[in-house]
PDB file of C-alpha atoms in Angstrom:
ATOM      1  CA  MET A   1     -35.257 -80.665  16.535  1.00  0.00           C
ATOM      2  CA  GLY A   2     -35.467 -79.172  13.552  1.00  0.00           C
ATOM      3  CA  ILE A   3     -35.615 -75.156  12.557  1.00  0.00           C
ATOM      4  CA  HIS A   4     -37.848 -73.190  14.467  1.00  0.00           C
ATOM      5  CA  TYR A   5     -41.069 -71.056  12.822  1.00  0.00           C
ATOM      6  CA  ALA A   6     -42.124 -68.003  15.381  1.00  0.00           C
ATOM      7  CA  THR A   7     -46.238 -67.037  14.470  1.00  0.00           C
ATOM      8  CA  PHE A   8     -47.463 -63.453  15.966  1.00  0.00           C
ATOM      9  CA  GLY A   9     -50.945 -62.234  16.025  1.00  0.00           C
ATOM     10  CA  ARG A  10     -52.774 -59.765  17.535  1.00  0.00           C
ATOM     11  CA  CYS A  11     -55.031 -61.038  20.287  1.00  0.00           C
ATOM     12  CA  PRO A  12     -58.592 -60.969  18.885  1.00  0.00           C
ATOM     13  CA  SER A  13     -60.377 -59.694  22.518  1.00  0.00           C
ATOM     14  CA  ASP A  14     -57.402 -56.875  23.137  1.00  0.00           C
ATOM     15  CA  PRO A  15     -55.769 -55.610  19.627  1.00  0.00           C
ATOM     16  CA  SER A  16     -52.926 -53.480  21.303  1.00  0.00           C
ATOM     17  CA  THR A  17     -51.717 -57.395  22.723  1.00  0.00           C
ATOM     18  CA  VAL A  18     -49.619 -59.279  20.156  1.00  0.00           C
ATOM     19  CA  LEU A  19     -49.738 -63.052  20.847  1.00  0.00           C
ATOM     20  CA  TRP A  20     -46.536 -65.159  19.966  1.00  0.00           C
ATOM     21  CA  ARG A  21     -45.559 -68.723  19.460  1.00  0.00           C
ATOM     22  CA  VAL A  22     -42.152 -70.414  18.725  1.00  0.00           C
ATOM     23  CA  HIS A  23     -42.527 -74.091  17.724  1.00  0.00           C
ATOM     24  CA  ASP A  24     -40.127 -76.330  15.886  1.00  0.00           C
ATOM     25  CA  GLU A  25     -41.700 -77.580  12.099  1.00  0.00           C
ATOM     26  CA  MET A  26     -41.123 -81.238  12.837  1.00  0.00           C
ATOM     27  CA  LEU A  27     -43.565 -80.890  15.336  1.00  0.00           C
ATOM     28  CA  PRO A  28     -46.111 -78.135  15.219  1.00  0.00           C
ATOM     29  CA  ALA A  29     -47.602 -78.923  19.247  1.00  0.00           C
ATOM     30  CA  VAL A  30     -45.122 -79.122  20.944  1.00  0.00           C
ATOM     31  CA  THR A  31     -44.513 -74.942  22.775  1.00  0.00           C
ATOM     32  CA  VAL A  32     -40.507 -74.229  22.255  1.00  0.00           C
ATOM     33  CA  LEU A  33     -41.653 -70.394  23.807  1.00  0.00           C
ATOM     34  CA  ALA A  34     -44.349 -68.158  23.633  1.00  0.00           C
ATOM     35  CA  GLY A  35     -45.124 -64.621  25.164  1.00  0.00           C
ATOM     36  CA  ARG A  36     -47.026 -61.804  24.356  1.00  0.00           C
ATOM     37  CA  MET A  37     -45.662 -57.940  23.326  1.00  0.00           C
ATOM     38  CA  GLU A  38     -48.370 -55.238  25.486  1.00  0.00           C
ATOM     39  CA  ASN A  39     -49.048 -52.112  24.498  1.00  0.00           C
ATOM     40  CA  VAL A  40     -48.613 -52.785  20.274  1.00  0.00           C
ATOM     41  CA  SER A  41     -50.397 -49.366  18.074  1.00  0.00           C
ATOM     42  CA  GLY A  42     -52.270 -50.351  16.037  1.00  0.00           C
ATOM     43  CA  LEU A  43     -51.196 -48.586  13.766  1.00  0.00           C
ATOM     44  CA  LYS A  44     -47.650 -50.833  13.527  1.00  0.00           C
ATOM     45  CA  ALA A  45     -47.695 -52.623   9.958  1.00  0.00           C
ATOM     46  CA  PRO A  46     -47.123 -56.552  10.615  1.00  0.00           C
ATOM     47  CA  HIS A  47     -43.067 -55.931   9.245  1.00  0.00           C
ATOM     48  CA  MET A  48     -42.630 -54.096  12.007  1.00  0.00           C
ATOM     49  CA  ILE A  49     -43.582 -55.851  14.801  1.00  0.00           C
ATOM     50  CA  GLU A  50     -41.684 -59.406  12.813  1.00  0.00           C
ATOM     51  CA  ASP A  51     -38.686 -56.900  13.805  1.00  0.00           C
ATOM     52  CA  ASP A  52     -39.593 -56.267  16.968  1.00  0.00           C
ATOM     53  CA  LEU A  53     -40.441 -59.816  18.204  1.00  0.00           C
ATOM     54  CA  ARG A  54     -36.429 -60.406  16.056  1.00  0.00           C
ATOM     55  CA  ARG A  55     -35.701 -57.778  19.262  1.00  0.00           C
ATOM     56  CA  LEU A  56     -37.223 -59.206  22.483  1.00  0.00           C
ATOM     57  CA  LEU A  57     -36.471 -63.303  20.911  1.00  0.00           C
ATOM     58  CA  LEU A  58     -32.584 -61.569  20.525  1.00  0.00           C
ATOM     59  CA  ALA A  59     -31.628 -59.866  23.663  1.00  0.00           C
ATOM     60  CA  HIS A  60     -34.063 -62.488  25.828  1.00  0.00           C
ATOM     61  CA  HIS A  61     -33.741 -65.908  24.059  1.00  0.00           C
ATOM     62  CA  PRO A  62     -30.514 -65.141  21.849  1.00  0.00           C
ATOM     63  CA  THR A  63     -30.532 -69.672  21.369  1.00  0.00           C
ATOM     64  CA  VAL A  64     -33.845 -69.676  19.771  1.00  0.00           C
ATOM     65  CA  TRP A  65     -33.046 -67.151  17.973  1.00  0.00           C
ATOM     66  CA  GLU A  66     -30.496 -68.490  16.659  1.00  0.00           C
ATOM     67  CA  GLU A  67     -33.028 -71.235  15.234  1.00  0.00           C
ATOM     68  CA  VAL A  68     -35.676 -69.641  14.207  1.00  0.00           C
ATOM     69  CA  GLY A  69     -35.490 -70.196  10.397  1.00  0.00           C
ATOM     70  CA  GLU A  70     -39.594 -68.365   9.539  1.00  0.00           C
ATOM     71  CA  TYR A  71     -41.415 -65.451  10.668  1.00  0.00           C
ATOM     72  CA  ARG A  72     -44.912 -65.904  10.565  1.00  0.00           C
ATOM     73  CA  ARG A  73     -48.404 -63.731  10.553  1.00  0.00           C
ATOM     74  CA  ALA A  74     -50.919 -65.690  12.356  1.00  0.00           C
ATOM     75  CA  ALA A  75     -54.118 -66.099   9.883  1.00  0.00           C
ATOM     76  CA  ARG A  76     -57.659 -66.129  11.255  1.00  0.00           C
ATOM     77  CA  PRO A  77     -59.921 -68.361   9.267  1.00  0.00           C
ATOM     78  CA  PRO A  78     -62.323 -66.724   7.223  1.00  0.00           C
ATOM     79  CA  ALA A  79     -65.924 -64.717   8.754  1.00  0.00           C
ATOM     80  CA  THR A  80     -68.030 -67.090   8.865  1.00  0.00           C
ATOM     81  CA  PRO A  81     -71.784 -67.053  10.192  1.00  0.00           C
ATOM     82  CA  SER A  82     -72.236 -67.983  13.578  1.00  0.00           C
ATOM     83  CA  CYS A  83     -72.813 -71.554  12.746  1.00  0.00           C
ATOM     84  CA  GLY A  84     -69.801 -72.397  11.499  1.00  0.00           C
ATOM     85  CA  ARG A  85     -70.443 -73.201   7.560  1.00  0.00           C
ATOM     86  CA  LEU A  86     -69.904 -70.728   5.019  1.00  0.00           C
ATOM     87  CA  TYR A  87     -72.777 -69.666   2.642  1.00  0.00           C
ATOM     88  CA  CYS A  88     -75.115 -71.567   5.142  1.00  0.00           C
ATOM     89  CA  PRO A  89     -78.964 -70.932   5.006  1.00  0.00           C
ATOM     90  CA  THR A  90     -79.649 -70.840   8.245  1.00  0.00           C
ATOM     91  CA  ALA A  91     -77.271 -69.230   9.979  1.00  0.00           C
ATOM     92  CA  ALA A  92     -78.519 -68.035  12.472  1.00  0.00           C
ATOM     93  CA  ARG A  93     -77.779 -71.230  15.084  1.00  0.00           C
ATOM     94  CA  ARG A  94     -75.240 -73.389  15.168  1.00  0.00           C
ATOM     95  CA  HIS A  95     -76.122 -76.912  13.195  1.00  0.00           C
ATOM     96  CA  SER A  96     -76.879 -79.334  15.798  1.00  0.00           C
ATOM     97  CA  HIS A  97     -75.211 -82.196  13.825  1.00  0.00           C
ATOM     98  CA  ARG A  98     -72.570 -83.438  14.128  1.00  0.00           C
ATOM     99  CA  ALA A  99     -71.807 -83.954  10.373  1.00  0.00           C
ATOM    100  CA  TYR A 100     -69.340 -82.412   9.189  1.00  0.00           C
ATOM    101  CA  LYS A 101     -70.651 -80.511   5.409  1.00  0.00           C
ATOM    102  CA  PRO A 102     -68.742 -78.866   2.504  1.00  0.00           C
ATOM    103  CA  GLY A 103     -67.707 -75.430   3.766  1.00  0.00           C
ATOM    104  CA  ASP A 104     -67.233 -76.264   7.275  1.00  0.00           C
ATOM    105  CA  VAL A 105     -64.299 -73.833   8.476  1.00  0.00           C
ATOM    106  CA  VAL A 106     -62.408 -76.368  10.606  1.00  0.00           C
ATOM    107  CA  ALA A 107     -58.939 -76.818  12.717  1.00  0.00           C
ATOM    108  CA  LEU A 108     -56.411 -79.120  11.949  1.00  0.00           C
ATOM    109  CA  THR A 109     -55.147 -80.820  15.451  1.00  0.00           C
ATOM    110  CA  ALA A 110     -52.054 -80.941  14.373  1.00  0.00           C
ATOM    111  CA  GLY A 111     -51.504 -77.405  15.069  1.00  0.00           C
ATOM    112  CA  ASP A 112     -53.006 -77.200  18.435  1.00  0.00           C
ATOM    113  CA  PRO A 113     -49.975 -76.342  20.702  1.00  0.00           C
ATOM    114  CA  GLN A 114     -50.126 -79.139  23.474  1.00  0.00           C
ATOM    115  CA  HIS A 115     -50.373 -77.272  26.939  1.00  0.00           C
ATOM    116  CA  GLU A 116     -53.417 -74.664  27.193  1.00  0.00           C
ATOM    117  CA  PRO A 117     -54.398 -74.558  24.100  1.00  0.00           C
ATOM    118  CA  GLU A 118     -57.251 -72.324  24.575  1.00  0.00           C
ATOM    119  CA  THR A 119     -54.638 -69.319  24.808  1.00  0.00           C
ATOM    120  CA  TRP A 120     -53.426 -69.606  21.356  1.00  0.00           C
ATOM    121  CA  PRO A 121     -56.651 -68.414  19.431  1.00  0.00           C
ATOM    122  CA  PHE A 122     -54.864 -69.206  16.143  1.00  0.00           C
ATOM    123  CA  PRO A 123     -55.634 -72.908  14.507  1.00  0.00           C
ATOM    124  CA  VAL A 124     -54.273 -74.101  11.485  1.00  0.00           C
ATOM    125  CA  TRP A 125     -58.036 -73.959   9.806  1.00  0.00           C
ATOM    126  CA  ALA A 126     -58.861 -74.945   6.763  1.00  0.00           C
ATOM    127  CA  VAL A 127     -62.562 -75.268   5.023  1.00  0.00           C
ATOM    128  CA  LEU A 128     -64.300 -79.003   3.992  1.00  0.00           C
ATOM    129  CA  GLY A 129     -63.979 -78.966   0.320  1.00  0.00           C
ATOM    130  CA  VAL A 130     -65.880 -80.624  -2.205  1.00  0.00           C
ATOM    131  CA  ARG A 131     -64.028 -83.941  -4.400  1.00  0.00           C
ATOM    132  CA  THR A 132     -63.372 -83.926  -8.135  1.00  0.00           C
ATOM    133  CA  GLU A 133     -63.629 -86.855 -10.358  1.00  0.00           C
ATOM    134  CA  ASP A 134     -60.666 -87.451 -10.026  1.00  0.00           C
ATOM    135  CA  GLU A 135     -59.884 -87.480  -6.470  1.00  0.00           C
ATOM    136  CA  ALA A 136     -63.143 -89.849  -5.881  1.00  0.00           C
ATOM    137  CA  TYR A 137     -61.611 -93.153  -4.272  1.00  0.00           C
ATOM    138  CA  ARG A 138     -58.659 -91.529  -1.709  1.00  0.00           C
ATOM    139  CA  ASP A 139     -59.017 -91.962   1.836  1.00  0.00           C
ATOM    140  CA  GLY A 140     -59.896 -89.625   4.344  1.00  0.00           C
ATOM    141  CA  ILE A 141     -61.682 -85.593   4.033  1.00  0.00           C
ATOM    142  CA  CYS A 142     -60.802 -83.448   1.661  1.00  0.00           C
ATOM    143  CA  VAL A 143     -59.896 -80.120   3.255  1.00  0.00           C
ATOM    144  CA  ASP A 144     -58.943 -76.219   1.701  1.00  0.00           C
ATOM    145  CA  ILE A 145     -55.893 -75.092   4.338  1.00  0.00           C
ATOM    146  CA  GLY A 146     -55.166 -71.803   5.133  1.00  0.00           C
ATOM    147  CA  PRO A 147     -55.894 -68.904   2.553  1.00  0.00           C
ATOM    148  CA  GLY A 148     -53.551 -70.575   0.424  1.00  0.00           C
ATOM    149  CA  ARG A 149     -56.256 -72.929  -0.399  1.00  0.00           C
ATOM    150  CA  HIS A 150     -53.659 -75.810   0.109  1.00  0.00           C
ATOM    151  CA  ARG A 151     -56.039 -79.733  -1.363  1.00  0.00           C
ATOM    152  CA  ARG A 152     -55.094 -82.449   1.732  1.00  0.00           C
ATOM    153  CA  PHE A 153     -57.371 -85.864   2.590  1.00  0.00           C
ATOM    154  CA  VAL A 154     -56.631 -86.073   6.317  1.00  0.00           C
ATOM    155  CA  GLY A 155     -58.584 -88.712   8.624  1.00  0.00           C
ATOM    156  CA  PRO A 156     -61.653 -87.428  11.271  1.00  0.00           C
ATOM    157  CA  HIS A 157     -59.207 -86.934  13.713  1.00  0.00           C
ATOM    158  CA  GLU A 158     -57.269 -84.638  12.008  1.00  0.00           C
ATOM    159  CA  ILE A 159     -59.906 -82.122  12.548  1.00  0.00           C
ATOM    160  CA  ARG A 160     -61.763 -80.342  15.186  1.00  0.00           C
ATOM    161  CA  ARG A 161     -64.939 -77.691  15.293  1.00  0.00           C
ATOM    162  CA  LEU A 162     -63.946 -74.915  15.616  1.00  0.00           C
ATOM    163  CA  ARG A 163     -63.911 -72.519  19.149  1.00  0.00           C
ATOM    164  CA  LEU A 164     -66.529 -69.830  19.353  1.00  0.00           C
ATOM    165  CA  ASP A 165     -62.720 -68.189  20.567  1.00  0.00           C
ATOM    166  CA  GLU A 166     -61.411 -68.223  17.683  1.00  0.00           C
ATOM    167  CA  MET A 167     -63.722 -68.039  15.170  1.00  0.00           C
ATOM    168  CA  VAL A 168     -64.715 -64.947  13.204  1.00  0.00           C
ATOM    169  CA  ILE A 169     -68.006 -63.824  13.040  1.00  0.00           C
ATOM    170  CA  GLY A 170     -70.163 -62.319  10.609  1.00  0.00           C
ATOM    171  CA  PRO A 171     -71.068 -62.532   6.963  1.00  0.00           C
ATOM    172  CA  SER A 172     -68.904 -65.194   4.362  1.00  0.00           C
ATOM    173  CA  THR A 173     -65.672 -63.198   3.210  1.00  0.00           C
ATOM    174  CA  TRP A 174     -64.697 -66.195   1.658  1.00  0.00           C
TER     175      TRP A 174
END
């Protein structure tokens, strides 16, 4: 086991609840510890929530607190039409085809918790990208991961479609 990461974010269905999860940096699917903080004010800034999480871990789980190397705020996927594709002209319904196309917002399966993934509504998300001329012969599916758009090439078994509870439905924002 290496350094742990603590990730936290407001529950989409109940904004006054903050969900948190601690996982190992080398094994992101294995949850070391998880929980929730109830009745967190909507005016509380993320760095204040991070401080509260540190105090909670220090008070109740000191061995885990000592191993946490980084605290991260969970990033929800960009707002998309209900079809899950950015800038889609037919966004009224989900597409019937299963083929991935550039602009699809997907989740990386490596970041899914092994036990009860449906309780963690913050997937490690990516947007399927378009290959450049230099990348034409690389193996895998081209994805831009997260808000920082880190470009990687992954296999088809490493991505999945977002569940409806993970999606942010609205006009495209990316």
